[in-house]
Amino acid sequence: LPPPPSPMASLYHEKQVSLLCGVHALNTLLQGPYFLAADLGAIAQEFDERERALMREAGVESADFLRYMAEDSGNAAADGNFSIQVLTKAVEVWNLTCIPATSQAAGRAWQEPQREAAFLCNLDQHWFTVRRCATASPTVHATGGGWWNFNSLF
């Protein structure tokens, strides 16, 4: 992650626009306006093209291919929501890795979540970030910073 803001710095937060919560979640994770919907859309399109190519290998007349082609993208919904695969690929340019909470690799995060820098969360098809920041709120945190819920609906 980019370095956390200094204790006197303000926190970066984006309000929900359309259904672009994935964009907002990544930008609050990184604490800046680093991604646009078009950036994630390009990644989603790349995944869609690869998936179509793989499905074509089974034959363009196969029931699976025809069913797949009749469906909308699984990587970007028409309303602007993006898949975890798209979000994961996007943060790779920052040398970050998204580890699914249900994987064995996430064991340490379950045992000691306070040691993690951030969590990219999805609840009812809505992406948001919970992130540790150096900035403290006198009404919420002790000195030295704390955890912030960067839900774009708030």
PDB file of C-alpha atoms in Angstrom:
ATOM      1  CA  LEU A   1       0.000   0.000   0.000  1.00  0.00           C
ATOM      2  CA  PRO A   2       1.133   3.577  -0.449  1.00  0.00           C
ATOM      3  CA  PRO A   3       2.455   5.061   2.781  1.00  0.00           C
ATOM      4  CA  PRO A   4      -0.337   5.987   5.192  1.00  0.00           C
ATOM      5  CA  PRO A   5      -1.111   9.680   5.490  1.00  0.00           C
ATOM      6  CA  SER A   6       0.686  11.590   8.205  1.00  0.00           C
ATOM      7  CA  PRO A   7      -1.246  11.932  11.491  1.00  0.00           C
ATOM      8  CA  MET A   8      -2.415  15.442  10.553  1.00  0.00           C
ATOM      9  CA  ALA A   9      -3.371  14.511   6.973  1.00  0.00           C
ATOM     10  CA  SER A  10      -6.934  14.065   5.886  1.00  0.00           C
ATOM     11  CA  LEU A  11      -8.273  10.723   4.770  1.00  0.00           C
ATOM     12  CA  TYR A  12      -9.225  10.066   1.153  1.00  0.00           C
ATOM     13  CA  HIS A  13     -12.847   8.959   0.710  1.00  0.00           C
ATOM     14  CA  GLU A  14     -15.120   8.710  -2.309  1.00  0.00           C
ATOM     15  CA  LYS A  15     -18.920   8.872  -2.204  1.00  0.00           C
ATOM     16  CA  GLN A  16     -20.855   6.303  -4.195  1.00  0.00           C
ATOM     17  CA  VAL A  17     -21.418   7.286  -7.827  1.00  0.00           C
ATOM     18  CA  SER A  18     -23.601   4.997  -9.887  1.00  0.00           C
ATOM     19  CA  LEU A  19     -22.746   1.451  -8.840  1.00  0.00           C
ATOM     20  CA  LEU A  20     -18.992   1.943  -9.093  1.00  0.00           C
ATOM     21  CA  CYS A  21     -18.256   0.747  -5.575  1.00  0.00           C
ATOM     22  CA  GLY A  22     -15.323  -1.357  -6.827  1.00  0.00           C
ATOM     23  CA  VAL A  23     -13.605   1.779  -8.143  1.00  0.00           C
ATOM     24  CA  HIS A  24     -14.269   3.621  -4.888  1.00  0.00           C
ATOM     25  CA  ALA A  25     -13.069   0.673  -2.794  1.00  0.00           C
ATOM     26  CA  LEU A  26      -9.737   0.502  -4.645  1.00  0.00           C
ATOM     27  CA  ASN A  27      -9.201   4.247  -4.471  1.00  0.00           C
ATOM     28  CA  THR A  28      -9.858   4.348  -0.733  1.00  0.00           C
ATOM     29  CA  LEU A  29      -7.650   1.299  -0.278  1.00  0.00           C
ATOM     30  CA  LEU A  30      -4.819   3.227  -1.973  1.00  0.00           C
ATOM     31  CA  GLN A  31      -5.883   6.582  -0.458  1.00  0.00           C
ATOM     32  CA  GLY A  32      -6.037   8.505  -3.719  1.00  0.00           C
ATOM     33  CA  PRO A  33      -7.884   8.776  -7.059  1.00  0.00           C
ATOM     34  CA  TYR A  34      -5.793   6.145  -8.830  1.00  0.00           C
ATOM     35  CA  PHE A  35      -8.474   4.211 -10.742  1.00  0.00           C
ATOM     36  CA  LEU A  36     -11.320   5.235 -13.035  1.00  0.00           C
ATOM     37  CA  ALA A  37     -14.227   3.075 -14.146  1.00  0.00           C
ATOM     38  CA  ALA A  38     -12.590   2.927 -17.597  1.00  0.00           C
ATOM     39  CA  ASP A  39      -9.448   1.340 -16.097  1.00  0.00           C
ATOM     40  CA  LEU A  40     -11.422  -1.459 -14.486  1.00  0.00           C
ATOM     41  CA  GLY A  41     -13.613  -1.743 -17.581  1.00  0.00           C
ATOM     42  CA  ALA A  42     -10.532  -2.390 -19.718  1.00  0.00           C
ATOM     43  CA  ILE A  43      -9.392  -5.153 -17.360  1.00  0.00           C
ATOM     44  CA  ALA A  44     -12.887  -6.680 -17.398  1.00  0.00           C
ATOM     45  CA  GLN A  45     -12.947  -6.585 -21.202  1.00  0.00           C
ATOM     46  CA  GLU A  46      -9.560  -8.317 -21.335  1.00  0.00           C
ATOM     47  CA  PHE A  47     -10.862 -11.087 -19.057  1.00  0.00           C
ATOM     48  CA  ASP A  48     -14.048 -11.393 -21.149  1.00  0.00           C
ATOM     49  CA  GLU A  49     -11.996 -11.784 -24.342  1.00  0.00           C
ATOM     50  CA  ARG A  50      -9.811 -14.484 -22.783  1.00  0.00           C
ATOM     51  CA  GLU A  51     -12.863 -16.335 -21.472  1.00  0.00           C
ATOM     52  CA  ARG A  52     -14.550 -16.214 -24.898  1.00  0.00           C
ATOM     53  CA  ALA A  53     -11.401 -17.593 -26.518  1.00  0.00           C
ATOM     54  CA  LEU A  54     -11.310 -20.474 -24.039  1.00  0.00           C
ATOM     55  CA  MET A  55     -14.997 -21.194 -24.571  1.00  0.00           C
ATOM     56  CA  ARG A  56     -14.492 -21.167 -28.393  1.00  0.00           C
ATOM     57  CA  GLU A  57     -11.965 -23.974 -27.994  1.00  0.00           C
ATOM     58  CA  ALA A  58     -14.840 -26.241 -26.914  1.00  0.00           C
ATOM     59  CA  GLY A  59     -16.561 -25.412 -30.214  1.00  0.00           C
ATOM     60  CA  VAL A  60     -18.781 -22.525 -31.216  1.00  0.00           C
ATOM     61  CA  GLU A  61     -21.729 -24.863 -31.645  1.00  0.00           C
ATOM     62  CA  SER A  62     -21.474 -26.356 -28.149  1.00  0.00           C
ATOM     63  CA  ALA A  63     -24.277 -25.716 -25.688  1.00  0.00           C
ATOM     64  CA  ASP A  64     -21.782 -24.321 -23.171  1.00  0.00           C
ATOM     65  CA  PHE A  65     -20.440 -21.780 -25.670  1.00  0.00           C
ATOM     66  CA  LEU A  66     -23.899 -20.671 -26.761  1.00  0.00           C
ATOM     67  CA  ARG A  67     -25.051 -20.331 -23.147  1.00  0.00           C
ATOM     68  CA  TYR A  68     -21.888 -18.386 -22.275  1.00  0.00           C
ATOM     69  CA  MET A  69     -22.345 -16.009 -25.209  1.00  0.00           C
ATOM     70  CA  ALA A  70     -25.967 -15.358 -24.183  1.00  0.00           C
ATOM     71  CA  GLU A  71     -24.883 -14.220 -20.705  1.00  0.00           C
ATOM     72  CA  ASP A  72     -23.637 -10.789 -19.746  1.00  0.00           C
ATOM     73  CA  SER A  73     -20.048 -10.334 -18.629  1.00  0.00           C
ATOM     74  CA  GLY A  74     -19.170 -11.973 -15.333  1.00  0.00           C
ATOM     75  CA  ASN A  75     -16.390  -9.409 -14.911  1.00  0.00           C
ATOM     76  CA  ALA A  76     -18.311  -6.151 -15.265  1.00  0.00           C
ATOM     77  CA  ALA A  77     -22.031  -5.807 -14.751  1.00  0.00           C
ATOM     78  CA  ALA A  78     -23.995  -3.381 -16.901  1.00  0.00           C
ATOM     79  CA  ASP A  79     -24.613  -1.299 -13.765  1.00  0.00           C
ATOM     80  CA  GLY A  80     -20.880  -0.786 -13.169  1.00  0.00           C
ATOM     81  CA  ASN A  81     -20.079  -3.426 -10.567  1.00  0.00           C
ATOM     82  CA  PHE A  82     -16.798  -5.318 -11.096  1.00  0.00           C
ATOM     83  CA  SER A  83     -15.741  -8.861 -10.153  1.00  0.00           C
ATOM     84  CA  ILE A  84     -13.089  -9.701  -7.575  1.00  0.00           C
ATOM     85  CA  GLN A  85     -10.896 -10.935 -10.448  1.00  0.00           C
ATOM     86  CA  VAL A  86     -10.923  -7.424 -11.955  1.00  0.00           C
ATOM     87  CA  LEU A  87     -10.164  -5.739  -8.614  1.00  0.00           C
ATOM     88  CA  THR A  88      -7.390  -8.234  -7.877  1.00  0.00           C
ATOM     89  CA  LYS A  89      -5.772  -7.658 -11.272  1.00  0.00           C
ATOM     90  CA  ALA A  90      -6.006  -3.869 -10.848  1.00  0.00           C
ATOM     91  CA  VAL A  91      -4.030  -3.790  -7.582  1.00  0.00           C
ATOM     92  CA  GLU A  92      -1.246  -5.924  -9.039  1.00  0.00           C
ATOM     93  CA  VAL A  93       0.277  -2.737 -10.535  1.00  0.00           C
ATOM     94  CA  TRP A  94       0.900  -1.696  -6.896  1.00  0.00           C
ATOM     95  CA  ASN A  95       2.460  -5.093  -6.074  1.00  0.00           C
ATOM     96  CA  LEU A  96      -0.548  -5.862  -3.884  1.00  0.00           C
ATOM     97  CA  THR A  97      -2.281  -9.191  -3.610  1.00  0.00           C
ATOM     98  CA  CYS A  98      -5.872  -9.925  -2.731  1.00  0.00           C
ATOM     99  CA  ILE A  99      -6.102 -13.080  -0.664  1.00  0.00           C
ATOM    100  CA  PRO A 100      -9.569 -14.634  -0.371  1.00  0.00           C
ATOM    101  CA  ALA A 101     -10.696 -14.834   3.245  1.00  0.00           C
ATOM    102  CA  THR A 102     -11.600 -18.496   2.793  1.00  0.00           C
ATOM    103  CA  SER A 103      -8.144 -19.543   1.543  1.00  0.00           C
ATOM    104  CA  GLN A 104      -5.463 -21.164   3.679  1.00  0.00           C
ATOM    105  CA  ALA A 105      -3.188 -18.207   2.916  1.00  0.00           C
ATOM    106  CA  ALA A 106      -5.581 -15.967   4.869  1.00  0.00           C
ATOM    107  CA  GLY A 107      -5.016 -17.894   8.098  1.00  0.00           C
ATOM    108  CA  ARG A 108      -2.793 -15.225   9.617  1.00  0.00           C
ATOM    109  CA  ALA A 109      -5.353 -12.517   8.828  1.00  0.00           C
ATOM    110  CA  TRP A 110      -8.006 -14.498  10.713  1.00  0.00           C
ATOM    111  CA  GLN A 111      -5.711 -15.077  13.681  1.00  0.00           C
ATOM    112  CA  GLU A 112      -4.240 -11.572  13.863  1.00  0.00           C
ATOM    113  CA  PRO A 113      -6.308  -9.147  11.760  1.00  0.00           C
ATOM    114  CA  GLN A 114      -4.680  -6.180  13.486  1.00  0.00           C
ATOM    115  CA  ARG A 115      -1.431  -7.023  11.661  1.00  0.00           C
ATOM    116  CA  GLU A 116      -3.017  -6.481   8.252  1.00  0.00           C
ATOM    117  CA  ALA A 117      -3.004  -3.133   6.432  1.00  0.00           C
ATOM    118  CA  ALA A 118      -6.451  -3.345   4.853  1.00  0.00           C
ATOM    119  CA  PHE A 119      -9.373  -5.520   3.859  1.00  0.00           C
ATOM    120  CA  LEU A 120     -11.277  -5.307   0.582  1.00  0.00           C
ATOM    121  CA  CYS A 121     -14.784  -6.463   1.465  1.00  0.00           C
ATOM    122  CA  ASN A 122     -17.956  -7.394  -0.382  1.00  0.00           C
ATOM    123  CA  LEU A 123     -21.352  -7.406   1.286  1.00  0.00           C
ATOM    124  CA  ASP A 124     -24.505  -7.945  -0.770  1.00  0.00           C
ATOM    125  CA  GLN A 125     -22.680  -7.133  -4.047  1.00  0.00           C
ATOM    126  CA  HIS A 126     -21.213  -3.917  -2.618  1.00  0.00           C
ATOM    127  CA  TRP A 127     -17.437  -3.390  -2.402  1.00  0.00           C
ATOM    128  CA  PHE A 128     -15.862  -1.369   0.392  1.00  0.00           C
ATOM    129  CA  THR A 129     -12.511  -1.067   2.140  1.00  0.00           C
ATOM    130  CA  VAL A 130     -11.626  -1.309   5.807  1.00  0.00           C
ATOM    131  CA  ARG A 131      -8.152   0.145   6.210  1.00  0.00           C
ATOM    132  CA  ARG A 132      -5.717   1.015   8.948  1.00  0.00           C
ATOM    133  CA  CYS A 133      -4.535   4.644   8.766  1.00  0.00           C
ATOM    134  CA  ALA A 134      -2.209   6.773  10.816  1.00  0.00           C
ATOM    135  CA  THR A 135      -4.909   9.446  11.081  1.00  0.00           C
ATOM    136  CA  ALA A 136      -6.810   9.161  14.353  1.00  0.00           C
ATOM    137  CA  SER A 137     -10.259  10.362  15.270  1.00  0.00           C
ATOM    138  CA  PRO A 138     -10.414  11.648  18.854  1.00  0.00           C
ATOM    139  CA  THR A 139     -13.940  10.270  19.182  1.00  0.00           C
ATOM    140  CA  VAL A 140     -13.149   6.830  17.743  1.00  0.00           C
ATOM    141  CA  HIS A 141      -9.459   5.948  18.063  1.00  0.00           C
ATOM    142  CA  ALA A 142      -6.715   6.204  20.572  1.00  0.00           C
ATOM    143  CA  THR A 143      -3.728   8.224  19.429  1.00  0.00           C
ATOM    144  CA  GLY A 144      -1.645   6.675  16.701  1.00  0.00           C
ATOM    145  CA  GLY A 145      -4.422   5.990  14.203  1.00  0.00           C
ATOM    146  CA  GLY A 146      -6.843   3.188  13.768  1.00  0.00           C
ATOM    147  CA  TRP A 147      -9.173   1.308  11.459  1.00  0.00           C
ATOM    148  CA  TRP A 148     -11.511   3.164   9.110  1.00  0.00           C
ATOM    149  CA  ASN A 149     -14.554   1.886   7.215  1.00  0.00           C
ATOM    150  CA  PHE A 150     -14.350   3.489   3.775  1.00  0.00           C
ATOM    151  CA  ASN A 151     -17.819   2.453   2.640  1.00  0.00           C
ATOM    152  CA  SER A 152     -18.727   4.672  -0.319  1.00  0.00           C
ATOM    153  CA  LEU A 153     -22.373   4.628   0.766  1.00  0.00           C
ATOM    154  CA  PHE A 154     -21.449   6.597   3.915  1.00  0.00           C
TER     155      PHE A 154
END
